[in-house]
Coordinates of C-alpha atoms in Angstrom, one line a residue:
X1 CA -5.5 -106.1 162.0
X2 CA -7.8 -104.1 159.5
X3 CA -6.9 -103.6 155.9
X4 CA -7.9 -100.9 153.4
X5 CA -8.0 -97.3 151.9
X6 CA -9.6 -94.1 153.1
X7 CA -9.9 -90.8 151.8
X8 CA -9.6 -88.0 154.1
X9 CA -10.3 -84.5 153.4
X10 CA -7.2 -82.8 154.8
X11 CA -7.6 -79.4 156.6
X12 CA -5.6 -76.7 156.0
X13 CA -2.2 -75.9 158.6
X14 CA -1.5 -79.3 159.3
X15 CA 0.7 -82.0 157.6
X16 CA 0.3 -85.3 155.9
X17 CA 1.5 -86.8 158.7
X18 CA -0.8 -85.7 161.2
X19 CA -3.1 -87.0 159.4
X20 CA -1.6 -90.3 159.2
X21 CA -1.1 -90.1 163.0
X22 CA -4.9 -89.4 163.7
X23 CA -6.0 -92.6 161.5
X24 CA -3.4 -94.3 163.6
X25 CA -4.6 -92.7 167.1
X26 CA -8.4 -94.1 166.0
X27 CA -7.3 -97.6 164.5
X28 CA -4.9 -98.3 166.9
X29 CA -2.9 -99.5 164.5
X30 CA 0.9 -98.9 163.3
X31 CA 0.7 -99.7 160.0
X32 CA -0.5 -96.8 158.3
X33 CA 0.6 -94.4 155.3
X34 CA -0.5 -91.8 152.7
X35 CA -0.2 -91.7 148.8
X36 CA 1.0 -88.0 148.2
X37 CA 2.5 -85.4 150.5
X38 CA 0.0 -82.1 150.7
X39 CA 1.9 -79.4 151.9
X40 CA 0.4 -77.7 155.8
X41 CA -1.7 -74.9 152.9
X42 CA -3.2 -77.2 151.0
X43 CA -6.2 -78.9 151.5
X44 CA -8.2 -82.1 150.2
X45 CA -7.4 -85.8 148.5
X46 CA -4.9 -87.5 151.2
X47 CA -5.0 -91.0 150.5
X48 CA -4.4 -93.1 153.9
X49 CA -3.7 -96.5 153.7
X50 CA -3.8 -99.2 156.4
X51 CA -2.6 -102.5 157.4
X52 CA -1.8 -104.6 153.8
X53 CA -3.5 -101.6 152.4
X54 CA 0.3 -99.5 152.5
X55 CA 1.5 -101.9 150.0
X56 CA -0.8 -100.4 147.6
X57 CA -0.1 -96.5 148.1
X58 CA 3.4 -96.6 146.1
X59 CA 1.2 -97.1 143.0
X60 CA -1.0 -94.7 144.0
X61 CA 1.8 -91.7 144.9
X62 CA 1.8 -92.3 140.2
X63 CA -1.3 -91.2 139.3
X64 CA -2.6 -87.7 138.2
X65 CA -3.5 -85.3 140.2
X66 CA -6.1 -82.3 140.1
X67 CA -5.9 -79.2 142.1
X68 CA -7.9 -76.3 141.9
X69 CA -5.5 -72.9 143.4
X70 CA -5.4 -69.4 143.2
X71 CA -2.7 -67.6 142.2
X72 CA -1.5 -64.2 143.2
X73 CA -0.1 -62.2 140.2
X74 CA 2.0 -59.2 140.7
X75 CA 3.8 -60.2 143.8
X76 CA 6.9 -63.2 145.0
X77 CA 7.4 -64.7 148.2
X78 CA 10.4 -66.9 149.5
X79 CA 8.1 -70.2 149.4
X80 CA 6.3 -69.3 146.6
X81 CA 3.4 -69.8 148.3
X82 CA 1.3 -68.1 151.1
X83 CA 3.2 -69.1 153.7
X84 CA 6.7 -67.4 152.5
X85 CA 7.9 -63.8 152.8
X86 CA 6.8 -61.2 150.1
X87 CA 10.3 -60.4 148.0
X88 CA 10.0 -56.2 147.4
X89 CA 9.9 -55.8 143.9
X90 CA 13.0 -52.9 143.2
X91 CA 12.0 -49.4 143.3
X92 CA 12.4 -49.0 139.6
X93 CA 10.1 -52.0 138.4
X94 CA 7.7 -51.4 140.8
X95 CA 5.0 -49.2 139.1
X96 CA 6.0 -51.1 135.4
X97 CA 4.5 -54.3 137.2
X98 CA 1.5 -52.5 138.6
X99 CA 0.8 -51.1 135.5
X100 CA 0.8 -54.7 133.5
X101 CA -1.4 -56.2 136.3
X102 CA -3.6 -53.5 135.2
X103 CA -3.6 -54.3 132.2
X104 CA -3.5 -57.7 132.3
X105 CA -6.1 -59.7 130.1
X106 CA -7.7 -63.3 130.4
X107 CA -6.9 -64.1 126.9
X108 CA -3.1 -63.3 127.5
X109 CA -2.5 -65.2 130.5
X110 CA -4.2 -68.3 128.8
X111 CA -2.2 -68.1 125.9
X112 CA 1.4 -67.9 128.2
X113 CA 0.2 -71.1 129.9
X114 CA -0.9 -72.9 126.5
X115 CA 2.1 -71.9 124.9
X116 CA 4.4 -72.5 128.0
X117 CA 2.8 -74.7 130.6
X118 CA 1.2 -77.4 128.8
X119 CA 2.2 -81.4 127.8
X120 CA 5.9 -82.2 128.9
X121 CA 7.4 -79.3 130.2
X122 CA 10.4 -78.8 132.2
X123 CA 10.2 -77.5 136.0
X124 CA 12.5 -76.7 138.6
X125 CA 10.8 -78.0 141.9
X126 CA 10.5 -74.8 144.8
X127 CA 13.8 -74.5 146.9
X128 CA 11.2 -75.1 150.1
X129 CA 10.0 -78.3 148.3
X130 CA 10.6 -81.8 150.2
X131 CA 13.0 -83.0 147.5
X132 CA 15.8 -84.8 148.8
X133 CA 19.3 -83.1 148.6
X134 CA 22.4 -85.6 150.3
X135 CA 19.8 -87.1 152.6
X136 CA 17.8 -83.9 153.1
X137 CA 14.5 -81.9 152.7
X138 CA 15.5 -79.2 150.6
X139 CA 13.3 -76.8 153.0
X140 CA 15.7 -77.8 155.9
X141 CA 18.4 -76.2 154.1
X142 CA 16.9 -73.5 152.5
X143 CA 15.4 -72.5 156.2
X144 CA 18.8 -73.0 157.0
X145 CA 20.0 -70.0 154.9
X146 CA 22.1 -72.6 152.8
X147 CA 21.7 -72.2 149.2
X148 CA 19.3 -74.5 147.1
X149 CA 20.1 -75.7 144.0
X150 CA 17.5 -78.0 142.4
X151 CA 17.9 -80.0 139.2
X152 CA 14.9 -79.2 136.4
X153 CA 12.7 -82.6 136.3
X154 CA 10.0 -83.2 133.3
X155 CA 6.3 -83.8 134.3
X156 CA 3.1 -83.7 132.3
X157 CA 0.2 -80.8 132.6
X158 CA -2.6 -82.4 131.3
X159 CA -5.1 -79.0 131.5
X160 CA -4.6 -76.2 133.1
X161 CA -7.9 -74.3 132.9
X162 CA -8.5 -70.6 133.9
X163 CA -11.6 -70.4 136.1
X164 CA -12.0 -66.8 137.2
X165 CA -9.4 -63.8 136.7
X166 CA -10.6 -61.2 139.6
X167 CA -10.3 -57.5 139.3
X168 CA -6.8 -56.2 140.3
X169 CA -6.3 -55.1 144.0
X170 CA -4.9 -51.1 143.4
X171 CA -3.5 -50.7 147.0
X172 CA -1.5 -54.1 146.2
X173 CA -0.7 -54.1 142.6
X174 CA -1.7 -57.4 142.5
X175 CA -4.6 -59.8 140.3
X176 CA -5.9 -63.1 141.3
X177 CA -6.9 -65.9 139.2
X178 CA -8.4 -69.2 140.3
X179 CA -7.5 -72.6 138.1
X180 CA -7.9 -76.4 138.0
X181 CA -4.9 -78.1 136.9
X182 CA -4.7 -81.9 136.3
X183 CA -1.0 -82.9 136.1
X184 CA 1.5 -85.7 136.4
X185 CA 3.0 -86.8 139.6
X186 CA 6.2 -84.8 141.0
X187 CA 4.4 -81.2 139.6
X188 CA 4.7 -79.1 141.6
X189 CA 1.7 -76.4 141.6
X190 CA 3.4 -73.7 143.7
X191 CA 6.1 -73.7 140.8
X192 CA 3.7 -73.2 138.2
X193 CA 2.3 -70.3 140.3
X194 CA 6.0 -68.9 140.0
X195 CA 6.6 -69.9 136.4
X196 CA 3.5 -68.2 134.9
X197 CA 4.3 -65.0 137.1
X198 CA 7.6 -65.2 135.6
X199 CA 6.6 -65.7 131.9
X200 CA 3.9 -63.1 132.6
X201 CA 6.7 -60.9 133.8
X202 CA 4.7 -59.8 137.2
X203 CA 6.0 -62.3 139.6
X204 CA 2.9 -64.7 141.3
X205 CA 3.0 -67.2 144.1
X206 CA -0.1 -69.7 145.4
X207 CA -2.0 -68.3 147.8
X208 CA -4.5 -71.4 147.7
X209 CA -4.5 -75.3 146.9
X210 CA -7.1 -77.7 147.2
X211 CA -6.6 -81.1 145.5
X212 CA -9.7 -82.7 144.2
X213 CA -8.7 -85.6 142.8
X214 CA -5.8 -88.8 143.1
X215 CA -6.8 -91.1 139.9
X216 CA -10.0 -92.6 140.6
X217 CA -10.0 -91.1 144.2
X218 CA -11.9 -87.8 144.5
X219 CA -13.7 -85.8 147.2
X220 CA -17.1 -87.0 145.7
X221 CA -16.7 -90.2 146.3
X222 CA -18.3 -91.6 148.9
X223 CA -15.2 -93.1 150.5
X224 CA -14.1 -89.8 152.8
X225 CA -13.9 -88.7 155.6
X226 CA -13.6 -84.5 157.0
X227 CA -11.0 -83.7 159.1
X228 CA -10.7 -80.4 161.0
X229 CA -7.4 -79.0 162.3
X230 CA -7.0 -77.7 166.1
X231 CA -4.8 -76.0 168.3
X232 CA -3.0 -78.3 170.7
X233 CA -1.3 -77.0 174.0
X234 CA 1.1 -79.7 175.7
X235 CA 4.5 -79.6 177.6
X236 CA 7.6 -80.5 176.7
X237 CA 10.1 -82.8 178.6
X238 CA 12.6 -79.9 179.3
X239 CA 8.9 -77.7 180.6
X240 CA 8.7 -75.5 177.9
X241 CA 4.7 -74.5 177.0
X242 CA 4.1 -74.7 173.4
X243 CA 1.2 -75.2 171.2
X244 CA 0.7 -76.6 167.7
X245 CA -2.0 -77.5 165.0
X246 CA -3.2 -81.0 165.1
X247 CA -5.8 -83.0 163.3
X248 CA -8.9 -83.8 164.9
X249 CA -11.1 -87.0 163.5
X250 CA -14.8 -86.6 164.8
X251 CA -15.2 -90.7 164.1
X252 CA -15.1 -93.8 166.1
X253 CA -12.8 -97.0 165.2
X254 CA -16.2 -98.8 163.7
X255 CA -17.2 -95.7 161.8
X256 CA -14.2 -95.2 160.2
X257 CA -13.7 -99.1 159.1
X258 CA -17.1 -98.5 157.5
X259 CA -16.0 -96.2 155.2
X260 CA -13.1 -97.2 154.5
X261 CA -12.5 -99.4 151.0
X262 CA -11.8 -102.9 151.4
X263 CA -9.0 -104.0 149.9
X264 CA -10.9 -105.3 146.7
X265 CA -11.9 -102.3 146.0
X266 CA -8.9 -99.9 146.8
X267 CA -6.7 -102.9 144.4
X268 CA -9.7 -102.0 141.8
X269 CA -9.5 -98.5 142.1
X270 CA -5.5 -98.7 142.0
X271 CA -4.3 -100.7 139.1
X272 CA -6.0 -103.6 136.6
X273 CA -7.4 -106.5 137.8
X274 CA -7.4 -110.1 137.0
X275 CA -9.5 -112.7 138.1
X276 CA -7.2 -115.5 139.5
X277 CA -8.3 -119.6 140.3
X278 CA -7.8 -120.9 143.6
X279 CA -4.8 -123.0 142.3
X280 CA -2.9 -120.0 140.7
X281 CA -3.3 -118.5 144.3
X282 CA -1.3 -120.7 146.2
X283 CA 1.1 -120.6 143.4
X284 CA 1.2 -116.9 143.4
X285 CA 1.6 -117.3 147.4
X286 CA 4.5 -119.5 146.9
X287 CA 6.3 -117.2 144.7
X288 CA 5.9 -119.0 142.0
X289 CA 4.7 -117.2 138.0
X290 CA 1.3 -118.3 136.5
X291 CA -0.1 -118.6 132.8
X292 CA -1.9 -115.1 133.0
X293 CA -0.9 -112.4 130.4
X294 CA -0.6 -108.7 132.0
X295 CA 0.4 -105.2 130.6
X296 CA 2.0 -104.0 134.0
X297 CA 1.1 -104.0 138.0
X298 CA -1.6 -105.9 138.4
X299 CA -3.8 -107.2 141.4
X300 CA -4.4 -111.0 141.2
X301 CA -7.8 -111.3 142.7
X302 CA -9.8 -114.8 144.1
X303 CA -13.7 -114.6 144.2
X304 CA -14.8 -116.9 147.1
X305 CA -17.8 -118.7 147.3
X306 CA -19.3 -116.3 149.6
X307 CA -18.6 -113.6 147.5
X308 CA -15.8 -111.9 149.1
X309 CA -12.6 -111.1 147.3
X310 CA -9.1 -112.0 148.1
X311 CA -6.3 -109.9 147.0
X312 CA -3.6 -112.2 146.4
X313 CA -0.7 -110.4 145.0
X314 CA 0.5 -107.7 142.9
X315 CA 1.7 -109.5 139.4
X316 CA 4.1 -108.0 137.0
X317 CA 5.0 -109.7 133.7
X318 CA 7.2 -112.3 133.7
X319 CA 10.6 -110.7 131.4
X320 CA 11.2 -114.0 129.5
X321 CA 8.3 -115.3 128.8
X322 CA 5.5 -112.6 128.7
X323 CA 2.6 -115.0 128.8
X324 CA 3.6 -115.5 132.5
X325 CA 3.6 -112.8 135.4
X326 CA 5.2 -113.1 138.3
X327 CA 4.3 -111.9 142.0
X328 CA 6.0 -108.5 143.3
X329 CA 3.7 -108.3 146.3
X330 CA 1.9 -110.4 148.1
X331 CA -0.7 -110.4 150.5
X332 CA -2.0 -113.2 152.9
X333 CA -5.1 -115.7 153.1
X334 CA -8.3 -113.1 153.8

């Protein structure tokens, strides 16, 4: 079975998981996951791992994130995003929020995100957000009509950069501005879409997201592949015609593998390395610690004579004795 990390360009009205299933459809494989839930809007990054490759994507769900978006002052939806209903503003706030959004200037929407949305801040994920509430999605119960009630979490913005602020739309009373934001894991963009509306005092929701980078994974690398999304008529067991969006991967099984990053270089372009003997292999393979000093997850690597690389495990320090680590994954003989 193959074994590595590929970088797919994900198309927009589609989820994650289609993705994952066309990688699968192509590989013929079972074993195969993602690093990082894009929402059906979004576009970009999607990590996809495969075979002994999965093991690696729970490290890689951690790492920063860039996005570039556009967000739509002046207006609220349900989702907070594009694909929610537009929440009327009442009659008597109406033409104040127009007129701010007229009036709205570059310099005072970057200073309410320096001064509000920058560092460790506090956000409240989106009701329609895929965090768990008694064993379910929270947008299965908010589509259910059932109230939401989310618990504020704390994640890191690292920049968020104001690319573009457009001219105001009249007929809509609304402004658009483009931004790149680089941010911790767990952000969630479409809140900070809401939350600057909110501090702004206009109201604003995402109307575009396009990730651009996962850590050291980006959309220039040379490591991924386009996907395009398509619409799919099929039967159902009980003969109902329906017809979805699914993902289409113009690639064969050989061109894909030939892309993809071998599992050397998706361990180095996941966590710290460290160059391991054959001897501390087969200890490592056994379960057993070895005399090699780490600072946190790292891959444990073999350099063969024929210049290949075995990933052997996944070390963490050992708790008693810190000049030791200890295996927490580990992978078999390449």
């Amino acid at each position: 079975m193959p074994d590595g990390l590929i970088v797919i360009d994900k198309p927009q009205g589609v989820t994650s998981h289609d993705v994952v299933a066309a990688v699968r459809s192509v590989l013929h494989v079972k074993r195969v996951g993602h690093a990082g839930t894009l929402d059906p809007m979004a576009t970009g990054v999607l990590v996809i791992g495969f075979g002994y490759a999965t093991r690696l994507l729970n490290y890689i769900v951690d790492h920063h994130k860039t996005y570039e978006a556009t967000i739509r002052l002046g207006m609220r939806t349900t989702t907070e995003d594009a694909e929610g209903e537009i929440i009327e503003w009442p009659a008597e706030e109406r033409e104040h929020v127009r007129a701010q959004i007229a009036a709205l200037s570059r310099e005072v929407i970057e200073q309410a995100i320096n001064t509000h949305l920058m560092g460790e801040i506090s956000q409240v994920p989106s009701s329609y957000s895929a965090v768990k509430i008694n064993g379910k999605h929270a947008y299965d119960l908010a589509r259910e009509g059932k109230e939401v009630a989310l618990e504020p979490r704390q994640v890191t913005i690292d920049s968020f950069d104001v690319l573009a602020v457009h001219e105001p739309d009249a007929a809509q009373g609304t402004r658009d501005i483009d931004v790149c934001v680089t941010c911790s894991a767990g952000t969630y963009i479409r809140a900070l879409a809401r939350d600057l509306g909110h501090i702004l005092g206009v109201g604003g929701y995402l109307t575009r997201l396009r990730r651009t980078h996962v850590g050291a994974f980006s959309l220039e690398g040379p490591h991924v592949l386009p996907a395009r999304s398509e619409e799919h008529s099929f039967t159902t067991r009980d003969g109902r015609h329906e017809t979805r969006m699914r993902v289409r991967l113009d690639t064969t099984k050989e061109q894909l593998l030939d892309a993809a990053l071998t599992m050397g270089q998706a361990a180095r372009m996941t966590m710290p390395v460290v160059d391991i003997s054959d001897k501390q292999a087969q200890d490592l393979r056994y379960g057993r610690s070895i005399g090699v000093t780490v600072a946190g997850a790292t891959a444990a690597i073999v350099h063969p004579t024929d210049a290949s690389e075995d990933v052997v495990a996944i070390i963490v320090p050992d708790s008693g004795t810190p000049t030791r680590s200890h295996p927490t994954v580990v992978f078999p003989a390449a």
